[in-house]
Amino acid sequence: MNDDKTWLIEAGDVLEVMTPDRKPTQPAPRPRAEVKIGNIPPAPASQRPALAATGVPIRPLTAVATPGEPAPRRKKPAPPAKGKLQFAPLALLTYVLGPLALFLTPRGRRQKGWVAVAGLAVGATALLAGLGFDGIVDASRPATVWAWLGLVVLAVAGGFTAWARALHLIGAEGIPSVNKLPWWVRRAWTVSGLGLVAPGSGLLMSGRAGRAALVLWGAWPVVAAAVLLRNGLSLWRHHETAGWLADHGVLLERGLIAVAAVVALGFLGYVAQALEGVRQVMVEPGLKTRVKGDYYAVAVMAFALALVVVANPAQLARQIDTGGHILREEGFRAIPLELSLLSARLDPARVEYALQAMDLYSELGAHEQADAMRAQLDANLGRYVALVQREAVSEFGLARAEPTRTRPARAAAVETPVQVRTEPTRTVETAAPAVEVTAAPPAEPVVEKIEPLPVGLNATWYLGAMMKGARGSAPDSSAPGK
């Protein structure tokens, strides 16, 4: 072949046709490493004009060992630098030390701003734990409660911010592949358990250090809400002593309800991040899993269904009502109202929950809601009493029942009574009176309106009194207390 016009190159390189008056515009092909296969020696570079023309030396690389030669040795991983911890103990200490974990990495120790934030958070936490609410808040100075709130925000928000930064720096130090972790750590149950104990640990093991730090930082509003809810009774007593509750008591109660809602939503997010960590670990390439994600979803749904079947709403309603009574004795109104409404929804058979809610509506000045609830209760009780009355008439064979306070009279046809009236006559011979029989006008049916039941009336007593009236005996007018 004419070497002035063509070049012969190997497969994988670019073939370009050139003329003597044109220089190649592309760079020379990169040399390839020699691979020794079996006992066949590699071709010398002199026999390959395309690569020999470059002048780059070719270094042989043995990738496959010959049958008679030992296997090639793998290079051992470089040991960690002096003073540098490995990933497992580093991650464990990060979750144990909290914001102080910034001192575990050289980069964290060099960032003075983050170290200052961590120091302030630790100091505020120590002050809150040492003095407590009563040691900081003074009833004679209402402004001290704002100082306590500021310390809570500084301790929680600053602490979790520095803690999340330390976790992100741990991820920057290097996270090993999931496939290199022990087999018992790669299990879904282990990852989910670690995620519940240490938020974001599953995401950290999967290599998502940024997401793990974000999950950890997002926990501070929930923790702050839990601290406020824990000291809610102390806040109430302080404002009651300071006289602030006279105009803003309901506002404080609404705030505590909102704080409780934040805690409930935070618990759901807490469980969700653990499941997300499991999902991220399970999708790693090369990791064999026998159970798919759909089976875990079915298991969660079955667990929720079992809770619904096994739960006892009546017992839960009694416990909630007991908590409402305790708070009502402390002076709360809005929170016991919500608890009474919840108890009434869980156990509608007990009328006292609805009666307590109507009483609290009246105390709060919401008379329209109280009247509407009373009308609904009267309608429900009227239908129920009519049903029980028909059953009583059928059981005891009572054709007619006398009207009582707990059972209105039936609007049935009433026989016309005969009224007998005597008048003296003017006959002189006899003194016997003349008897005149006159018919009286038809009497109106006696229908007595059911008055609203007193607070705390037991529905069992109500039905018992109605049954006594059906038998013909007068019911007891004294209603038992709660």
Coordinates of C-alpha atoms in Angstrom, one line a residue:
M1 CA 0.0 0.0 0.0
N2 CA 1.1 3.6 -0.6
D3 CA 2.2 5.0 2.8
D4 CA 2.0 8.6 1.6
K5 CA -1.8 8.5 1.1
T6 CA -3.1 6.1 3.7
W7 CA -2.5 5.0 7.3
L8 CA -3.4 1.6 8.6
I9 CA -4.8 1.8 12.2
E10 CA -6.5 -0.7 14.4
A11 CA -10.2 -1.1 15.3
G12 CA -11.3 1.4 17.8
D13 CA -9.3 4.3 16.4
V14 CA -10.3 6.9 13.8
L15 CA -9.5 6.2 10.2
E16 CA -8.6 9.3 8.2
V17 CA -7.4 9.5 4.6
M18 CA -4.7 12.1 4.0
T19 CA -2.8 13.5 1.0
P20 CA 0.8 14.8 0.9
D21 CA -0.3 18.4 1.0
R22 CA -2.6 18.0 4.0
K23 CA -1.6 17.3 7.6
P24 CA -3.7 15.3 10.0
T25 CA -5.9 17.5 12.1
Q26 CA -6.7 14.9 14.7
P27 CA -4.3 14.0 17.5
A28 CA -2.4 10.8 17.3
P29 CA -4.2 7.7 18.6
R30 CA -3.6 6.9 22.3
P31 CA -1.4 3.9 22.9
R32 CA -3.1 0.8 24.2
A33 CA -1.9 -1.3 27.0
E34 CA -0.8 -4.7 26.2
V35 CA -2.9 -7.6 27.6
K36 CA -1.3 -10.9 28.0
I37 CA -3.7 -13.7 27.3
G38 CA -2.7 -17.2 28.2
N39 CA 0.8 -18.2 26.9
I40 CA 0.5 -16.0 23.8
P41 CA 3.1 -13.2 24.1
P42 CA 2.1 -9.7 23.1
A43 CA 3.1 -8.5 19.7
P44 CA 6.2 -6.3 19.8
A45 CA 5.7 -2.6 19.1
S46 CA 7.9 -2.8 16.0
Q47 CA 5.3 -4.9 14.3
R48 CA 2.6 -2.2 14.8
P49 CA 3.5 0.8 12.7
A50 CA 0.6 2.9 13.8
L51 CA 1.5 2.8 17.4
A52 CA 5.3 2.7 16.9
A53 CA 5.1 5.9 14.9
T54 CA 3.9 7.8 18.0
G55 CA 7.0 7.1 19.9
V56 CA 5.1 6.4 23.2
P57 CA 6.4 3.4 25.1
I58 CA 3.9 0.6 25.6
R59 CA 3.7 -0.9 29.1
P60 CA 2.4 -4.4 29.3
L61 CA -0.6 -5.1 31.7
T62 CA -1.3 -8.6 32.9
A63 CA -5.1 -8.9 33.5
V64 CA -5.6 -12.6 33.3
A65 CA -3.2 -15.0 34.9
T66 CA -1.8 -17.9 32.9
P67 CA -2.6 -21.4 34.1
G68 CA 0.9 -22.0 35.5
E69 CA 1.3 -18.6 37.1
P70 CA -0.1 -17.4 40.4
A71 CA -3.0 -14.9 40.5
P72 CA -2.1 -11.3 40.4
R73 CA -1.9 -9.6 43.7
R74 CA -4.4 -6.8 44.6
K75 CA -3.2 -3.7 46.2
K76 CA -4.3 -3.3 49.8
P77 CA -6.4 -0.2 50.5
A78 CA -4.4 2.6 52.0
P79 CA -4.7 2.8 55.8
P80 CA -6.6 5.9 57.1
A81 CA -4.6 8.9 57.9
K82 CA -3.2 9.4 61.3
G83 CA -5.8 10.7 63.7
K84 CA -8.7 10.0 61.2
L85 CA -11.5 7.6 62.3
Q86 CA -13.2 5.2 60.0
F87 CA -16.8 5.6 58.9
A88 CA -18.6 3.4 61.4
P89 CA -17.2 4.8 64.6
L90 CA -17.3 8.3 63.2
A91 CA -21.0 8.0 62.4
L92 CA -21.7 6.5 65.8
L93 CA -19.9 9.3 67.6
T94 CA -21.7 11.9 65.5
Y95 CA -25.1 10.7 66.6
V96 CA -24.0 10.4 70.2
L97 CA -22.2 13.8 70.6
G98 CA -24.8 15.9 68.8
P99 CA -23.5 19.4 67.9
L100 CA -20.2 18.6 69.6
A101 CA -19.5 16.2 66.7
L102 CA -18.1 19.2 64.8
F103 CA -14.8 18.5 66.6
L104 CA -14.5 15.0 65.1
T105 CA -13.3 16.2 61.7
P106 CA -10.4 18.6 60.9
R107 CA -12.7 20.6 58.6
G108 CA -15.3 21.0 61.4
R109 CA -12.6 22.2 63.8
R110 CA -11.5 24.9 61.4
Q111 CA -15.0 26.4 60.9
K112 CA -15.1 28.8 63.9
G113 CA -18.6 30.1 63.1
W114 CA -20.1 26.6 63.3
V115 CA -18.2 25.9 66.4
A116 CA -19.6 29.1 68.0
V117 CA -23.2 28.1 67.1
A118 CA -22.6 24.7 68.7
G119 CA -21.2 26.3 71.8
L120 CA -24.1 28.6 72.2
A121 CA -26.6 25.8 71.8
V122 CA -24.8 23.6 74.4
G123 CA -24.7 26.6 76.8
A124 CA -28.4 27.3 76.4
T125 CA -29.3 23.6 76.8
A126 CA -27.2 23.5 80.0
L127 CA -29.0 26.6 81.4
L128 CA -32.4 25.2 80.6
A129 CA -31.6 21.9 82.2
G130 CA -30.0 23.4 85.3
L131 CA -32.5 26.2 86.1
G132 CA -35.7 24.8 84.6
F133 CA -38.9 26.7 83.8
D134 CA -39.5 27.9 87.4
G135 CA -35.9 29.1 87.8
I136 CA -36.0 31.3 84.7
V137 CA -39.6 32.5 84.6
D138 CA -40.8 34.9 87.3
A139 CA -44.6 35.5 87.8
S140 CA -44.0 39.1 88.8
R141 CA -42.2 39.8 85.5
P142 CA -44.2 38.5 82.5
A143 CA -41.3 39.3 80.1
T144 CA -39.2 36.5 81.6
V145 CA -41.3 34.0 79.7
W146 CA -40.0 35.4 76.4
A147 CA -36.4 34.9 77.6
W148 CA -37.3 31.3 78.3
L149 CA -38.7 30.9 74.8
G150 CA -35.6 32.5 73.3
L151 CA -33.4 30.0 75.1
V152 CA -35.5 27.1 73.9
V153 CA -35.2 28.3 70.3
L154 CA -31.5 28.9 70.6
A155 CA -30.8 25.5 72.2
V156 CA -33.0 23.5 69.8
A157 CA -32.6 25.3 66.5
G158 CA -28.9 26.1 67.0
G159 CA -28.1 22.6 68.3
F160 CA -29.8 20.8 65.4
T161 CA -28.2 23.1 62.9
A162 CA -24.7 22.4 64.1
W163 CA -25.5 18.7 64.4
A164 CA -26.7 18.6 60.8
R165 CA -23.5 20.4 59.7
A166 CA -21.4 17.8 61.5
L167 CA -23.3 15.0 59.8
H168 CA -22.8 16.5 56.4
L169 CA -19.0 16.8 57.0
I170 CA -19.0 13.1 58.0
G171 CA -20.4 12.3 54.6
A172 CA -17.8 14.4 52.9
E173 CA -15.0 12.4 54.6
G174 CA -16.1 9.4 52.5
I175 CA -18.9 6.9 52.8
P176 CA -18.2 3.2 51.9
S177 CA -20.4 1.4 49.4
V178 CA -23.4 -0.4 50.7
N179 CA -22.1 -3.6 49.3
K180 CA -19.1 -3.4 51.6
L181 CA -21.2 -3.2 54.7
P182 CA -21.7 -6.3 56.8
W183 CA -24.7 -8.5 55.7
W184 CA -26.7 -7.9 58.9
V185 CA -26.4 -4.1 58.4
R186 CA -27.8 -4.3 54.9
R187 CA -31.0 -5.9 56.1
A188 CA -34.2 -3.9 55.8
W189 CA -35.2 -4.4 59.4
T190 CA -31.8 -3.3 60.6
V191 CA -31.8 -0.1 58.5
S192 CA -35.3 0.8 59.5
G193 CA -34.4 0.3 63.2
L194 CA -31.3 2.4 62.9
G195 CA -33.4 5.1 61.1
L196 CA -35.8 5.2 64.1
V197 CA -33.0 5.4 66.6
A198 CA -30.8 7.8 64.6
P199 CA -32.8 10.0 62.1
G200 CA -31.1 10.0 58.7
S201 CA -28.8 7.1 59.3
G202 CA -30.3 5.0 56.5
L203 CA -29.9 7.9 54.0
L204 CA -26.3 8.3 55.3
M205 CA -25.5 4.6 54.7
S206 CA -26.8 4.8 51.1
G207 CA -24.5 7.7 50.4
R208 CA -27.0 10.5 50.6
A209 CA -25.2 12.7 53.2
G210 CA -27.0 15.9 52.1
R211 CA -30.5 14.3 52.6
A212 CA -29.5 12.8 55.9
A213 CA -28.3 16.2 57.2
L214 CA -31.6 17.8 55.9
V215 CA -33.7 15.2 57.7
L216 CA -31.8 15.8 60.9
W217 CA -32.1 19.6 60.7
G218 CA -35.8 19.3 59.9
A219 CA -36.4 17.7 63.3
W220 CA -35.8 20.8 65.3
P221 CA -39.4 22.3 65.0
V222 CA -40.8 19.1 66.2
V223 CA -38.5 18.9 69.2
A224 CA -39.2 22.6 70.0
A225 CA -42.9 21.9 69.9
A226 CA -42.5 18.9 72.2
V227 CA -40.6 21.1 74.7
L228 CA -43.4 23.7 74.6
L229 CA -46.0 21.0 75.0
R230 CA -44.1 19.5 77.9
N231 CA -44.1 22.8 79.7
G232 CA -47.7 23.8 78.7
L233 CA -49.1 23.5 82.1
S234 CA -46.3 25.6 83.6
L235 CA -47.0 28.3 80.9
W236 CA -50.7 28.2 81.8
R237 CA -50.1 28.7 85.5
H238 CA -47.6 31.5 84.9
H239 CA -50.1 33.4 82.7
E240 CA -52.9 32.8 85.2
T241 CA -50.8 34.2 88.0
A242 CA -49.8 37.2 85.9
G243 CA -53.4 37.9 84.9
W244 CA -52.8 37.5 81.2
L245 CA -55.4 34.7 80.8
A246 CA -58.3 37.0 81.5
D247 CA -58.3 38.1 77.8
H248 CA -56.0 35.7 76.0
G249 CA -56.6 32.3 77.7
V250 CA -58.3 30.8 74.6
L251 CA -55.5 32.1 72.4
L252 CA -52.9 30.3 74.5
E253 CA -55.0 27.1 74.4
R254 CA -55.3 27.3 70.6
G255 CA -51.5 27.7 70.4
L256 CA -51.0 24.6 72.5
I257 CA -53.4 22.7 70.2
A258 CA -51.4 23.8 67.2
V259 CA -48.2 22.7 69.0
A260 CA -49.7 19.2 69.6
A261 CA -50.6 19.0 65.9
V262 CA -47.0 19.8 64.9
V263 CA -45.8 17.0 67.2
A264 CA -48.2 14.5 65.6
L265 CA -47.2 15.5 62.1
G266 CA -43.5 15.2 63.1
F267 CA -44.0 11.7 64.3
L268 CA -45.4 10.7 60.9
G269 CA -42.3 12.4 59.2
Y270 CA -40.1 10.5 61.6
V271 CA -41.4 7.2 60.5
A272 CA -41.3 8.3 56.8
Q273 CA -37.6 9.1 56.9
A274 CA -36.8 5.7 58.3
L275 CA -38.7 4.0 55.5
E276 CA -37.0 6.3 52.9
G277 CA -33.6 5.2 54.2
V278 CA -34.6 1.5 53.7
R279 CA -35.7 2.3 50.2
Q280 CA -32.5 4.1 49.3
V281 CA -30.3 1.3 50.7
M282 CA -32.3 -1.4 48.9
V283 CA -32.0 0.1 45.5
E284 CA -28.2 0.0 45.5
P285 CA -26.9 -1.9 42.4
G286 CA -25.6 -5.4 43.2
L287 CA -27.5 -5.7 46.5
K288 CA -29.6 -8.8 46.5
T289 CA -33.0 -8.4 48.2
R290 CA -35.5 -11.1 48.6
V291 CA -38.4 -8.9 49.7
K292 CA -39.6 -6.1 47.4
G293 CA -41.1 -2.8 48.5
D294 CA -44.6 -3.8 47.7
Y295 CA -44.6 -6.4 50.4
Y296 CA -43.5 -3.9 52.9
A297 CA -46.4 -1.6 51.9
V298 CA -48.8 -4.6 52.3
A299 CA -47.4 -5.3 55.7
V300 CA -47.9 -1.7 56.8
M301 CA -51.5 -1.7 55.6
A302 CA -52.2 -5.0 57.4
F303 CA -50.7 -3.5 60.6
A304 CA -53.0 -0.5 60.3
L305 CA -56.0 -2.7 59.8
A306 CA -55.1 -4.8 62.8
L307 CA -54.9 -1.7 64.9
V308 CA -58.4 -0.6 63.8
V309 CA -59.8 -4.0 64.6
V310 CA -58.2 -4.5 67.9
A311 CA -58.7 -0.9 69.2
N312 CA -61.3 -0.2 71.8
P313 CA -62.9 3.2 71.1
A314 CA -65.0 3.2 74.3
Q315 CA -61.9 2.8 76.5
L316 CA -60.0 5.4 74.6
A317 CA -62.9 7.8 74.9
R318 CA -62.9 7.4 78.7
Q319 CA -59.2 8.0 78.9
I320 CA -59.5 11.2 76.8
D321 CA -62.4 12.4 78.9
T322 CA -60.4 11.8 82.1
G323 CA -57.6 14.0 80.7
G324 CA -60.2 16.7 79.8
H325 CA -61.5 16.7 83.3
I326 CA -58.0 17.2 84.7
L327 CA -57.4 20.1 82.4
R328 CA -60.8 21.6 83.2
E329 CA -59.9 21.7 86.8
E330 CA -56.8 23.7 85.9
G331 CA -58.9 26.3 84.2
F332 CA -58.7 25.2 80.6
R333 CA -61.7 25.5 78.4
A334 CA -60.9 25.1 74.7
I335 CA -58.7 22.0 75.0
P336 CA -61.3 20.1 77.2
L337 CA -63.9 21.1 74.6
E338 CA -62.0 19.5 71.8
L339 CA -61.4 16.4 74.0
S340 CA -65.1 16.1 74.8
L341 CA -66.0 16.3 71.1
L342 CA -63.4 13.7 70.3
S343 CA -64.8 11.4 73.0
A344 CA -68.3 11.9 71.7
R345 CA -67.2 10.8 68.3
L346 CA -65.4 7.8 69.6
D347 CA -68.3 6.7 71.9
P348 CA -71.6 8.2 70.8
A349 CA -73.6 5.9 73.2
R350 CA -72.5 7.9 76.2
V351 CA -74.5 11.1 76.3
E352 CA -72.4 12.8 79.0
Y353 CA -69.6 13.6 76.5
A354 CA -72.0 15.7 74.4
L355 CA -73.5 17.3 77.5
Q356 CA -70.0 18.4 78.7
A357 CA -69.2 19.8 75.2
M358 CA -72.5 21.8 75.3
D359 CA -71.6 23.2 78.7
L360 CA -68.1 24.2 77.5
Y361 CA -69.6 25.9 74.4
S362 CA -71.8 27.9 76.7
E363 CA -68.9 28.9 79.0
L364 CA -67.0 30.1 75.9
G365 CA -69.9 32.1 74.7
A366 CA -70.7 30.0 71.7
H367 CA -74.4 29.6 72.4
E368 CA -75.3 28.9 68.8
Q369 CA -73.1 25.8 68.7
A370 CA -74.5 24.7 72.0
D371 CA -78.1 25.0 70.8
A372 CA -77.4 23.2 67.6
M373 CA -75.7 20.4 69.5
R374 CA -78.6 20.2 71.9
A375 CA -81.1 20.0 69.1
Q376 CA -79.2 17.2 67.4
L377 CA -78.9 15.3 70.7
D378 CA -82.7 15.7 71.4
A379 CA -83.5 14.4 67.9
N380 CA -81.3 11.4 68.4
L381 CA -82.6 10.6 71.9
G382 CA -86.2 11.1 70.7
R383 CA -85.8 8.4 68.0
Y384 CA -84.0 6.1 70.4
V385 CA -86.6 6.5 73.2
A386 CA -89.5 5.9 70.8
L387 CA -87.8 2.7 69.7
V388 CA -87.2 1.5 73.2
Q389 CA -90.8 2.4 74.2
R390 CA -92.2 0.3 71.4
E391 CA -90.1 -2.6 72.5
A392 CA -91.3 -2.1 76.1
V393 CA -94.9 -2.1 75.1
S394 CA -94.4 -5.3 73.1
E395 CA -92.5 -7.0 75.9
F396 CA -94.7 -6.1 78.9
G397 CA -98.0 -6.1 77.0
L398 CA -98.8 -2.5 77.9
A399 CA -101.5 -1.2 75.7
R400 CA -101.3 2.3 77.1
A401 CA -98.8 4.1 79.2
E402 CA -99.4 7.1 81.4
P403 CA -97.5 10.2 80.4
T404 CA -94.4 10.9 82.5
R405 CA -91.5 13.3 82.4
T406 CA -89.2 10.9 80.5
R407 CA -91.9 9.6 78.2
P408 CA -94.4 11.9 76.5
A409 CA -98.0 10.8 76.3
R410 CA -99.3 9.2 73.1
A411 CA -101.5 11.3 70.9
A412 CA -104.2 8.6 70.8
A413 CA -107.9 8.9 70.9
V414 CA -109.2 9.7 74.4
E415 CA -112.6 8.6 75.5
T416 CA -115.0 11.4 76.4
P417 CA -115.5 11.3 80.1
V418 CA -119.0 11.8 81.7
Q419 CA -119.2 14.7 84.1
V420 CA -121.9 14.4 86.8
R421 CA -123.2 17.7 88.3
T422 CA -125.8 18.0 91.1
E423 CA -128.1 21.0 91.6
P424 CA -131.0 21.6 94.2
T425 CA -134.5 21.8 92.9
R426 CA -137.3 24.2 93.9
T427 CA -139.8 21.5 94.8
V428 CA -141.2 21.9 98.2
E429 CA -142.4 18.4 98.8
T430 CA -139.1 16.7 98.5
A431 CA -135.6 17.8 99.3
A432 CA -134.0 15.2 96.9
P433 CA -131.6 16.9 94.5
A434 CA -132.2 16.5 90.8
V435 CA -129.3 14.9 88.9
E436 CA -128.4 16.5 85.5
V437 CA -126.1 14.6 83.2
T438 CA -124.0 16.8 80.8
A439 CA -121.3 15.9 78.5
A440 CA -117.9 17.6 79.0
P441 CA -115.9 18.9 76.0
P442 CA -113.2 16.6 74.7
A443 CA -110.0 16.9 76.7
E444 CA -106.8 17.8 75.0
P445 CA -104.1 15.1 75.0
V446 CA -101.5 15.7 77.7
V447 CA -98.1 16.1 76.0
E448 CA -95.2 17.1 78.2
K449 CA -92.1 18.4 76.5
I450 CA -88.8 16.7 77.4
E451 CA -86.6 19.3 79.1
P452 CA -82.9 19.3 78.4
L453 CA -81.1 16.7 80.5
P454 CA -78.8 18.0 83.2
V455 CA -75.0 17.8 82.8
G456 CA -73.6 14.5 83.8
L457 CA -76.8 12.5 83.5
N458 CA -76.2 8.8 82.8
A459 CA -78.0 7.4 79.8
T460 CA -78.6 4.1 81.8
W461 CA -80.6 6.1 84.5
Y462 CA -82.5 7.8 81.7
L463 CA -83.6 4.5 80.2
G464 CA -84.3 3.0 83.6
A465 CA -86.6 5.8 84.5
M466 CA -88.4 5.4 81.3
M467 CA -88.9 1.7 81.9
K468 CA -90.2 2.4 85.4
G469 CA -92.8 4.7 83.9
A470 CA -93.8 2.0 81.4
R471 CA -94.4 -0.3 84.3
G472 CA -96.6 2.2 86.0
S473 CA -94.3 3.4 88.8
A474 CA -93.2 6.9 89.3
P475 CA -89.5 7.4 88.2
D476 CA -87.0 8.8 90.6
S477 CA -86.5 12.5 89.9
S478 CA -83.0 12.6 91.3
A479 CA -80.4 12.1 88.7
P480 CA -77.1 10.6 89.8
G481 CA -73.9 12.4 89.2
K482 CA -71.1 11.4 87.0

